[in-house]
């Protein structure tokens, strides 16, 4: 399938091909394939000449994210909750387990589903990969580091984390940590080819802004475009490092296709750290909005700083982010103006 070059998908394909990384002809199962990162990954894989089986139960993923892929003969969609067993007959080369709710507002409302997706769900997905002799890629998260000790920011993969096991974020943080332990167990007990990416805050077109699904970037953009108050939590001095979606997808696919990455866990994120207040001001300026910036209580256990050490990704995957925050925000703002996609 071909897509307009503007989206950045063609650039990802060219960049992988230039380094001799290929996924052509492979059959890839993606759980959570109708989600934000999942659907971008499905589309990029199709452009690389792979066959994609996308599995999603639309817990937080959207049919709209994948409806344009459904006419592609290399794309198959199965509606299914991965925390329940399923048999896949088509021979698989790679299984990517991406299914999970990820927005902090969802932690409050659906903590059990989140725990299930990253424990029972990963167990089912690993079992499928094992049966097919397929490679396994898990999308883990920067949240495994919790609220990192400031001495370990930028945070390397070797940092073991500072996570509150009984706090409001634990359903996600601890579930992802358990997911990583599942991957390590299947690797050591069954000798599987496994890879894990720790994803740092990623944004771009197709990201949900609505209700409990909205993360900070789409929320601020929607608020600014509507000239509503931009809601900064706390005093806005907490930091995040924002990665544009095509950079994230390229990192994930480099990890999936680089031979020497078997068994590795790699941070994929932009290493430019920003305060949330700076983000609010930037979104206000780029949208030309008349919104006020308002301050609200900081959620419990909200990490104070988050920034990846990406030296491993640079070394192992020859990956580094290409899209700066201003450029990525402008692309996202444009997409939101024309319908969110
Ligand atoms: N945040 C904010 N206003 C909002 C939503 C989020 O100030 O309307 C803050 C939130 O408290 C956190 C940061 O933005 O410090 C990133 O939040 P997000 O929900 O994107 O995910 P997180 O990185 O916390 O998992």
mmCIF file of C-alpha atoms and ligand atoms in Angstrom:
data_model
loop_
_atom_site.group_PDB
_atom_site.id
_atom_site.type_symbol
_atom_site.label_atom_id
_atom_site.label_comp_id
_atom_site.label_asym_id
_atom_site.label_seq_id
_atom_site.Cartn_x
_atom_site.Cartn_y
_atom_site.Cartn_z
ATOM 1 C CA UNK A 1 0.000 0.000 0.000
ATOM 2 C CA UNK A 2 1.180 3.521 -0.683
ATOM 3 C CA UNK A 3 0.600 6.575 1.375
ATOM 4 C CA UNK A 4 1.223 10.256 0.806
ATOM 5 C CA UNK A 5 4.813 11.152 1.555
ATOM 6 C CA UNK A 6 3.736 13.895 3.981
ATOM 7 C CA UNK A 7 2.919 11.498 6.780
ATOM 8 C CA UNK A 8 6.588 10.532 7.159
ATOM 9 C CA UNK A 9 5.889 6.813 6.640
ATOM 10 C CA UNK A 10 7.776 6.722 3.338
ATOM 11 C CA UNK A 11 10.776 8.323 5.070
ATOM 12 C CA UNK A 12 10.766 5.558 7.698
ATOM 13 C CA UNK A 13 10.702 2.912 4.951
ATOM 14 C CA UNK A 14 13.574 4.563 3.059
ATOM 15 C CA UNK A 15 15.638 4.947 6.202
ATOM 16 C CA UNK A 16 15.249 1.258 7.124
ATOM 17 C CA UNK A 17 16.020 0.130 3.573
ATOM 18 C CA UNK A 18 19.129 2.322 3.450
ATOM 19 C CA UNK A 19 20.507 0.375 6.424
ATOM 20 C CA UNK A 20 19.559 -2.988 4.890
ATOM 21 C CA UNK A 21 16.809 -3.611 7.442
ATOM 22 C CA UNK A 22 13.933 -5.496 5.919
ATOM 23 C CA UNK A 23 10.544 -6.710 7.042
ATOM 24 C CA UNK A 24 9.324 -7.442 3.513
ATOM 25 C CA UNK A 25 7.314 -10.625 3.153
ATOM 26 C CA UNK A 26 7.078 -11.148 6.920
ATOM 27 C CA UNK A 27 3.780 -11.799 8.654
ATOM 28 C CA UNK A 28 3.427 -9.668 11.751
ATOM 29 C CA UNK A 29 0.751 -9.958 14.436
ATOM 30 C CA UNK A 30 0.172 -6.667 16.245
ATOM 31 C CA UNK A 31 -1.961 -6.699 19.371
ATOM 32 C CA UNK A 32 -3.415 -3.258 20.016
ATOM 33 C CA UNK A 33 -3.023 -2.540 16.308
ATOM 34 C CA UNK A 34 -5.926 -0.080 16.249
ATOM 35 C CA UNK A 35 -4.315 2.124 18.889
ATOM 36 C CA UNK A 36 -2.276 5.239 18.231
ATOM 37 C CA UNK A 37 1.188 3.674 17.960
ATOM 38 C CA UNK A 38 -0.249 0.333 16.795
ATOM 39 C CA UNK A 39 -2.077 1.756 13.785
ATOM 40 C CA UNK A 40 0.930 3.794 12.636
ATOM 41 C CA UNK A 41 3.024 0.627 12.955
ATOM 42 C CA UNK A 42 0.507 -1.426 10.932
ATOM 43 C CA UNK A 43 0.522 1.134 8.134
ATOM 44 C CA UNK A 44 4.313 1.400 8.041
ATOM 45 C CA UNK A 45 4.697 -2.386 7.949
ATOM 46 C CA UNK A 46 2.278 -2.611 5.002
ATOM 47 C CA UNK A 47 4.359 0.008 3.201
ATOM 48 C CA UNK A 48 7.453 -2.093 3.874
ATOM 49 C CA UNK A 49 5.810 -5.077 2.148
ATOM 50 C CA UNK A 50 4.886 -7.031 5.280
ATOM 51 C CA UNK A 51 1.580 -8.794 5.931
ATOM 52 C CA UNK A 52 -0.182 -7.512 9.018
ATOM 53 C CA UNK A 53 -2.660 -9.207 11.318
ATOM 54 C CA UNK A 54 -4.070 -6.510 13.559
ATOM 55 C CA UNK A 55 -5.809 -7.567 16.723
ATOM 56 C CA UNK A 56 -7.726 -5.115 18.904
ATOM 57 C CA UNK A 57 -10.813 -5.055 21.120
ATOM 58 C CA UNK A 58 -11.294 -1.265 20.749
ATOM 59 C CA UNK A 59 -10.864 -0.725 24.495
ATOM 60 C CA UNK A 60 -8.986 2.475 23.689
ATOM 61 C CA UNK A 61 -8.102 1.852 20.025
ATOM 62 C CA UNK A 62 -10.391 3.134 17.286
ATOM 63 C CA UNK A 63 -11.823 1.553 14.149
ATOM 64 C CA UNK A 64 -11.187 4.875 12.389
ATOM 65 C CA UNK A 65 -7.445 4.412 12.900
ATOM 66 C CA UNK A 66 -7.396 1.338 10.666
ATOM 67 C CA UNK A 67 -10.424 1.639 8.371
ATOM 68 C CA UNK A 68 -8.236 2.981 5.527
ATOM 69 C CA UNK A 69 -6.067 -0.169 5.737
ATOM 70 C CA UNK A 70 -8.897 -2.656 5.437
ATOM 71 C CA UNK A 71 -8.941 -2.721 1.626
ATOM 72 C CA UNK A 72 -5.280 -3.831 1.577
ATOM 73 C CA UNK A 73 -5.065 -7.555 0.850
ATOM 74 C CA UNK A 74 -2.057 -7.831 3.173
ATOM 75 C CA UNK A 75 -4.077 -6.499 6.119
ATOM 76 C CA UNK A 76 -6.310 -8.633 8.332
ATOM 77 C CA UNK A 77 -8.236 -7.364 11.321
ATOM 78 C CA UNK A 78 -9.434 -9.552 14.189
ATOM 79 C CA UNK A 79 -11.575 -8.073 16.959
ATOM 80 C CA UNK A 80 -10.379 -9.795 20.115
ATOM 81 C CA UNK A 81 -9.358 -9.128 23.725
ATOM 82 C CA UNK A 82 -5.795 -10.496 23.947
ATOM 83 C CA UNK A 83 -6.189 -11.349 27.631
ATOM 84 C CA UNK A 84 -8.296 -14.280 26.368
ATOM 85 C CA UNK A 85 -6.734 -17.162 24.390
ATOM 86 C CA UNK A 86 -6.867 -17.115 20.599
ATOM 87 C CA UNK A 87 -5.428 -19.373 17.894
ATOM 88 C CA UNK A 88 -3.761 -17.815 14.856
ATOM 89 C CA UNK A 89 -3.340 -20.247 11.979
ATOM 90 C CA UNK A 90 -1.405 -18.113 9.507
ATOM 91 C CA UNK A 91 2.348 -18.654 10.001
ATOM 92 C CA UNK A 92 3.760 -15.692 11.943
ATOM 93 C CA UNK A 93 7.286 -14.281 11.790
ATOM 94 C CA UNK A 94 6.906 -11.561 14.429
ATOM 95 C CA UNK A 95 4.465 -10.881 17.269
ATOM 96 C CA UNK A 96 4.320 -7.313 18.609
ATOM 97 C CA UNK A 97 2.419 -6.935 21.874
ATOM 98 C CA UNK A 98 1.209 -3.342 22.004
ATOM 99 C CA UNK A 99 -2.257 -3.765 23.508
ATOM 100 C CA UNK A 100 -2.800 -1.663 26.609
ATOM 101 C CA UNK A 101 -4.578 1.440 27.716
ATOM 102 C CA UNK A 102 -1.926 4.076 28.430
ATOM 103 C CA UNK A 103 -3.517 7.330 29.543
ATOM 104 C CA UNK A 104 -3.192 8.242 33.260
ATOM 105 C CA UNK A 105 -6.929 9.111 33.362
ATOM 106 C CA UNK A 106 -7.636 5.486 32.347
ATOM 107 C CA UNK A 107 -5.552 4.175 35.273
ATOM 108 C CA UNK A 108 -8.299 5.328 37.601
ATOM 109 C CA UNK A 109 -11.167 3.822 35.648
ATOM 110 C CA UNK A 110 -9.781 0.621 34.109
ATOM 111 C CA UNK A 111 -6.896 -0.577 36.323
ATOM 112 C CA UNK A 112 -7.871 -4.246 36.046
ATOM 113 C CA UNK A 113 -8.021 -4.198 32.242
ATOM 114 C CA UNK A 114 -4.579 -2.583 32.188
ATOM 115 C CA UNK A 115 -3.143 -5.245 34.488
ATOM 116 C CA UNK A 116 -4.758 -7.993 32.410
ATOM 117 C CA UNK A 117 -3.452 -6.674 29.067
ATOM 118 C CA UNK A 118 0.131 -6.703 30.353
ATOM 119 C CA UNK A 119 0.007 -9.991 32.288
ATOM 120 C CA UNK A 120 -2.645 -12.348 30.887
ATOM 121 C CA UNK A 121 -2.432 -10.562 27.526
ATOM 122 C CA UNK A 122 1.317 -10.831 27.219
ATOM 123 C CA UNK A 123 1.127 -14.463 28.334
ATOM 124 C CA UNK A 124 -1.303 -15.214 25.481
ATOM 125 C CA UNK A 125 0.803 -13.237 22.988
ATOM 126 C CA UNK A 126 4.042 -14.933 24.074
ATOM 127 C CA UNK A 127 2.356 -18.320 23.743
ATOM 128 C CA UNK A 128 1.357 -17.502 20.165
ATOM 129 C CA UNK A 129 4.906 -16.382 19.311
ATOM 130 C CA UNK A 130 6.371 -19.501 20.903
ATOM 131 C CA UNK A 131 4.076 -21.790 18.932
ATOM 132 C CA UNK A 132 5.016 -20.077 15.660
ATOM 133 C CA UNK A 133 8.730 -19.776 16.448
ATOM 134 C CA UNK A 134 8.201 -16.025 15.909
ATOM 135 C CA UNK A 135 10.222 -13.108 17.206
ATOM 136 C CA UNK A 136 8.524 -11.228 20.039
ATOM 137 C CA UNK A 137 8.543 -7.462 20.532
ATOM 138 C CA UNK A 138 7.007 -5.878 23.627
ATOM 139 C CA UNK A 139 6.158 -2.208 23.854
ATOM 140 C CA UNK A 140 7.102 -1.395 27.410
ATOM 141 C CA UNK A 141 7.301 2.119 28.773
ATOM 142 C CA UNK A 142 9.342 4.800 30.488
ATOM 143 C CA UNK A 143 6.848 4.274 33.332
ATOM 144 C CA UNK A 144 8.878 1.244 34.450
ATOM 145 C CA UNK A 145 11.304 3.862 35.829
ATOM 146 C CA UNK A 146 8.472 5.420 37.890
ATOM 147 C CA UNK A 147 9.511 8.783 39.322
ATOM 148 C CA UNK A 148 13.242 8.398 38.723
ATOM 149 C CA UNK A 149 15.860 9.571 41.169
ATOM 150 C CA UNK A 150 17.102 12.843 39.620
ATOM 151 C CA UNK A 151 20.644 11.481 39.539
ATOM 152 C CA UNK A 152 19.394 9.046 36.881
ATOM 153 C CA UNK A 153 17.836 11.602 34.533
ATOM 154 C CA UNK A 154 18.482 11.207 31.559
ATOM 155 C CA UNK A 155 17.555 7.645 32.425
ATOM 156 C CA UNK A 156 19.519 4.714 31.032
ATOM 157 C CA UNK A 157 18.045 1.223 30.569
ATOM 158 C CA UNK A 158 20.168 0.024 33.504
ATOM 159 C CA UNK A 159 18.188 2.127 36.011
ATOM 160 C CA UNK A 160 15.844 -0.185 37.925
ATOM 161 C CA UNK A 161 13.175 2.347 38.721
ATOM 162 C CA UNK A 162 11.445 4.056 41.598
ATOM 163 C CA UNK A 163 7.870 2.802 41.443
ATOM 164 C CA UNK A 164 5.122 3.014 44.056
ATOM 165 C CA UNK A 165 3.465 -0.442 43.966
ATOM 166 C CA UNK A 166 0.300 0.755 45.719
ATOM 167 C CA UNK A 167 -0.113 4.181 44.087
ATOM 168 C CA UNK A 168 -2.643 5.245 41.429
ATOM 169 C CA UNK A 169 -0.183 4.564 38.588
ATOM 170 C CA UNK A 170 0.821 1.109 39.800
ATOM 171 C CA UNK A 171 -1.719 -0.719 37.596
ATOM 172 C CA UNK A 172 0.255 0.529 34.598
ATOM 173 C CA UNK A 173 3.823 0.769 35.938
ATOM 174 C CA UNK A 174 3.784 -2.570 37.713
ATOM 175 C CA UNK A 175 1.850 -4.273 34.901
ATOM 176 C CA UNK A 176 4.504 -3.183 32.416
ATOM 177 C CA UNK A 177 7.250 -4.311 34.786
ATOM 178 C CA UNK A 178 5.498 -7.692 35.085
ATOM 179 C CA UNK A 179 5.211 -7.763 31.276
ATOM 180 C CA UNK A 180 8.976 -7.305 31.018
ATOM 181 C CA UNK A 181 9.473 -10.150 33.497
ATOM 182 C CA UNK A 182 7.216 -12.384 31.354
ATOM 183 C CA UNK A 183 9.352 -11.603 28.315
ATOM 184 C CA UNK A 184 12.563 -12.437 30.191
ATOM 185 C CA UNK A 185 11.025 -15.685 31.498
ATOM 186 C CA UNK A 186 9.979 -16.868 28.022
ATOM 187 C CA UNK A 187 13.379 -15.936 26.679
ATOM 188 C CA UNK A 188 15.295 -17.849 29.342
ATOM 189 C CA UNK A 189 12.964 -20.840 29.580
ATOM 190 C CA UNK A 190 12.121 -21.255 25.879
ATOM 191 C CA UNK A 191 15.065 -19.555 24.152
ATOM 192 C CA UNK A 192 12.809 -17.124 22.282
ATOM 193 C CA UNK A 193 14.046 -14.141 20.264
ATOM 194 C CA UNK A 194 12.613 -11.236 22.268
ATOM 195 C CA UNK A 195 13.035 -7.461 22.181
ATOM 196 C CA UNK A 196 11.595 -4.719 24.384
ATOM 197 C CA UNK A 197 11.175 -1.030 23.705
ATOM 198 C CA UNK A 198 10.655 1.429 26.546
ATOM 199 C CA UNK A 199 8.525 4.084 24.919
ATOM 200 C CA UNK A 200 8.780 7.696 26.123
ATOM 201 C CA UNK A 201 5.903 10.187 25.672
ATOM 202 C CA UNK A 202 4.946 9.952 22.012
ATOM 203 C CA UNK A 203 2.532 12.239 20.162
ATOM 204 C CA UNK A 204 1.227 12.947 16.705
ATOM 205 C CA UNK A 205 -1.783 12.728 14.416
ATOM 206 C CA UNK A 206 -4.384 10.086 15.377
ATOM 207 C CA UNK A 207 -3.716 10.481 19.075
ATOM 208 C CA UNK A 208 -6.925 10.739 21.051
ATOM 209 C CA UNK A 209 -7.754 14.003 22.783
ATOM 210 C CA UNK A 210 -11.145 13.027 24.113
ATOM 211 C CA UNK A 211 -12.239 12.329 27.647
ATOM 212 C CA UNK A 212 -10.071 9.943 29.691
ATOM 213 C CA UNK A 213 -7.988 9.023 26.627
ATOM 214 C CA UNK A 214 -6.362 12.430 26.230
ATOM 215 C CA UNK A 215 -2.670 12.771 26.977
ATOM 216 C CA UNK A 216 -1.088 16.157 27.488
ATOM 217 C CA UNK A 217 -0.201 17.030 23.879
ATOM 218 C CA UNK A 218 -3.595 16.355 22.247
ATOM 219 C CA UNK A 219 -5.395 17.854 25.260
ATOM 220 C CA UNK A 220 -3.423 21.112 25.042
ATOM 221 C CA UNK A 221 -3.911 21.266 21.253
ATOM 222 C CA UNK A 222 -7.670 20.751 21.491
ATOM 223 C CA UNK A 223 -7.947 23.256 24.311
ATOM 224 C CA UNK A 224 -5.911 25.816 22.371
ATOM 225 C CA UNK A 225 -7.823 25.308 19.110
ATOM 226 C CA UNK A 226 -11.094 25.836 20.991
ATOM 227 C CA UNK A 227 -9.676 28.856 22.868
ATOM 228 C CA UNK A 228 -10.506 27.000 26.100
ATOM 229 C CA UNK A 229 -8.187 27.264 29.126
ATOM 230 C CA UNK A 230 -4.997 25.204 28.746
ATOM 231 C CA UNK A 231 -4.969 23.091 31.903
ATOM 232 C CA UNK A 232 -1.490 22.783 33.395
ATOM 233 C CA UNK A 233 -1.312 20.351 36.309
ATOM 234 C CA UNK A 234 0.875 21.480 39.221
ATOM 235 C CA UNK A 235 3.102 24.492 38.548
ATOM 236 C CA UNK A 236 4.130 23.082 35.169
ATOM 237 C CA UNK A 237 7.784 22.575 36.139
ATOM 238 C CA UNK A 238 7.520 18.790 35.749
ATOM 239 C CA UNK A 239 9.200 17.618 32.562
ATOM 240 C CA UNK A 240 8.576 15.176 29.737
ATOM 241 C CA UNK A 241 10.514 14.482 26.522
ATOM 242 C CA UNK A 242 8.189 14.366 23.542
ATOM 243 C CA UNK A 243 8.773 12.010 20.644
ATOM 244 C CA UNK A 244 7.038 12.431 17.308
ATOM 245 C CA UNK A 245 5.178 9.327 16.154
ATOM 246 C CA UNK A 246 7.262 8.590 13.035
ATOM 247 C CA UNK A 247 10.460 8.682 15.120
ATOM 248 C CA UNK A 248 8.874 6.244 17.569
ATOM 249 C CA UNK A 249 7.702 3.851 14.850
ATOM 250 C CA UNK A 250 11.103 3.912 13.179
ATOM 251 C CA UNK A 251 12.756 3.053 16.496
ATOM 252 C CA UNK A 252 10.351 0.173 17.074
ATOM 253 C CA UNK A 253 10.882 -1.255 13.589
ATOM 254 C CA UNK A 254 14.662 -0.897 13.825
ATOM 255 C CA UNK A 255 14.514 -2.832 17.089
ATOM 256 C CA UNK A 256 12.344 -5.504 15.432
ATOM 257 C CA UNK A 257 14.622 -5.910 12.412
ATOM 258 C CA UNK A 258 18.177 -5.419 13.714
ATOM 259 C CA UNK A 259 19.748 -8.865 14.133
ATOM 260 C CA UNK A 260 21.997 -7.954 17.025
ATOM 261 C CA UNK A 261 19.075 -6.485 19.018
ATOM 262 C CA UNK A 262 17.787 -9.879 20.109
ATOM 263 C CA UNK A 263 17.304 -9.965 23.892
ATOM 264 C CA UNK A 264 17.756 -6.219 24.280
ATOM 265 C CA UNK A 265 15.655 -3.589 26.031
ATOM 266 C CA UNK A 266 15.989 -0.136 24.487
ATOM 267 C CA UNK A 267 14.711 3.351 25.343
ATOM 268 C CA UNK A 268 13.083 5.045 22.364
ATOM 269 C CA UNK A 269 12.327 8.684 23.034
ATOM 270 C CA UNK A 270 13.404 12.200 22.266
ATOM 271 C CA UNK A 271 16.158 13.348 24.616
ATOM 272 C CA UNK A 272 15.138 17.017 24.640
ATOM 273 C CA UNK A 273 13.529 17.535 28.031
ATOM 274 C CA UNK A 274 10.743 20.166 28.290
ATOM 275 C CA UNK A 275 8.644 21.513 31.108
ATOM 276 C CA UNK A 276 4.881 21.133 30.788
ATOM 277 C CA UNK A 277 4.508 24.906 31.120
ATOM 278 C CA UNK A 278 6.853 25.379 28.134
ATOM 279 C CA UNK A 279 4.738 22.918 26.172
ATOM 280 C CA UNK A 280 1.571 24.871 27.038
ATOM 281 C CA UNK A 281 3.166 28.154 25.923
ATOM 282 C CA UNK A 282 4.445 26.583 22.721
ATOM 283 C CA UNK A 283 1.060 25.086 21.808
ATOM 284 C CA UNK A 284 -0.627 28.429 22.544
ATOM 285 C CA UNK A 285 1.817 30.247 20.290
ATOM 286 C CA UNK A 286 1.756 27.732 17.420
ATOM 287 C CA UNK A 287 -2.048 27.661 17.334
ATOM 288 C CA UNK A 288 -2.360 31.444 17.666
ATOM 289 C CA UNK A 289 -4.799 30.757 20.477
ATOM 290 C CA UNK A 290 -6.280 33.242 22.917
ATOM 291 C CA UNK A 291 -6.554 30.538 25.620
ATOM 292 C CA UNK A 292 -5.623 31.343 29.209
ATOM 293 C CA UNK A 293 -3.208 29.017 30.929
ATOM 294 C CA UNK A 294 -4.761 27.715 34.151
ATOM 295 C CA UNK A 295 -3.164 25.712 36.972
ATOM 296 C CA UNK A 296 -4.720 22.628 38.608
ATOM 297 C CA UNK A 297 -3.626 20.126 41.271
ATOM 298 C CA UNK A 298 -0.819 17.792 40.269
ATOM 299 C CA UNK A 299 -1.977 14.152 40.128
ATOM 300 C CA UNK A 300 -0.534 11.869 42.846
ATOM 301 C CA UNK A 301 2.807 10.251 41.873
ATOM 302 C CA UNK A 302 3.085 12.338 38.678
ATOM 303 C CA UNK A 303 6.784 11.875 37.738
ATOM 304 C CA UNK A 304 8.774 15.091 38.239
ATOM 305 C CA UNK A 305 11.208 14.530 35.394
ATOM 306 C CA UNK A 306 11.274 12.152 32.476
ATOM 307 C CA UNK A 307 14.003 12.081 29.853
ATOM 308 C CA UNK A 308 15.654 9.080 28.212
ATOM 309 C CA UNK A 309 19.317 8.310 27.817
ATOM 310 C CA UNK A 310 19.252 7.185 24.185
ATOM 311 C CA UNK A 311 22.881 6.240 23.738
ATOM 312 C CA UNK A 312 21.954 2.551 23.477
ATOM 313 C CA UNK A 313 19.434 3.187 20.673
ATOM 314 C CA UNK A 314 21.996 5.291 18.836
ATOM 315 C CA UNK A 315 24.671 2.610 19.158
ATOM 316 C CA UNK A 316 22.618 -0.556 18.671
ATOM 317 C CA UNK A 317 19.898 0.574 16.264
ATOM 318 C CA UNK A 318 21.537 3.570 14.565
ATOM 319 C CA UNK A 319 18.427 5.451 15.652
ATOM 320 C CA UNK A 320 17.944 8.976 16.828
ATOM 321 C CA UNK A 321 14.959 11.320 16.730
ATOM 322 C CA UNK A 322 14.665 13.470 13.622
ATOM 323 C CA UNK A 323 11.536 15.542 14.219
ATOM 324 C CA UNK A 324 11.876 18.509 16.568
ATOM 325 C CA UNK A 325 9.046 19.491 18.914
ATOM 326 C CA UNK A 326 7.992 22.571 16.951
ATOM 327 C CA UNK A 327 7.835 20.647 13.666
ATOM 328 C CA UNK A 328 5.987 17.731 15.239
ATOM 329 C CA UNK A 329 3.518 19.980 17.024
ATOM 330 C CA UNK A 330 2.776 21.865 13.800
ATOM 331 C CA UNK A 331 2.078 18.599 11.971
ATOM 332 C CA UNK A 332 -0.155 17.451 14.822
ATOM 333 C CA UNK A 333 -1.981 20.775 15.050
ATOM 334 C CA UNK A 334 -2.644 20.669 11.290
ATOM 335 C CA UNK A 335 -3.976 17.136 11.543
ATOM 336 C CA UNK A 336 -6.268 18.103 14.428
ATOM 337 C CA UNK A 337 -7.577 21.062 12.448
ATOM 338 C CA UNK A 338 -8.516 18.743 9.620
ATOM 339 C CA UNK A 339 -10.230 16.089 11.700
ATOM 340 C CA UNK A 340 -7.662 14.604 14.086
ATOM 341 C CA UNK A 341 -6.033 12.155 11.667
HETATM 342 N N1 LIG B 1 -0.750 17.277 32.218
HETATM 343 C C1 LIG B 1 -1.142 18.592 32.382
HETATM 344 N N2 LIG B 1 -2.375 18.934 31.934
HETATM 345 C C2 LIG B 1 -3.221 18.066 31.310
HETATM 346 C C3 LIG B 1 -2.808 16.731 31.142
HETATM 347 C C4 LIG B 1 -1.557 16.375 31.615
HETATM 348 O O1 LIG B 1 -0.400 19.421 32.929
HETATM 349 O O2 LIG B 1 -4.326 18.490 30.934
HETATM 350 C C5 LIG B 1 0.590 16.883 32.701
HETATM 351 C C6 LIG B 1 0.605 15.639 33.590
HETATM 352 O O3 LIG B 1 0.328 15.969 34.924
HETATM 353 C C7 LIG B 1 2.024 15.155 33.356
HETATM 354 C C8 LIG B 1 2.318 15.544 31.910
HETATM 355 O O4 LIG B 1 1.373 16.548 31.587
HETATM 356 O O5 LIG B 1 2.913 15.844 34.206
HETATM 357 C C9 LIG B 1 2.183 14.392 30.910
HETATM 358 O O6 LIG B 1 0.928 13.824 31.081
HETATM 359 P P1 LIG B 1 0.368 12.676 30.146
HETATM 360 O O7 LIG B 1 -1.050 12.442 30.549
HETATM 361 O O8 LIG B 1 0.601 12.989 28.734
HETATM 362 O O9 LIG B 1 1.203 11.353 30.481
HETATM 363 P P2 LIG B 1 2.341 10.900 31.491
HETATM 364 O O10 LIG B 1 3.625 11.360 30.922
HETATM 365 O O11 LIG B 1 2.082 11.517 32.848
HETATM 366 O O12 LIG B 1 2.206 9.455 31.535
#
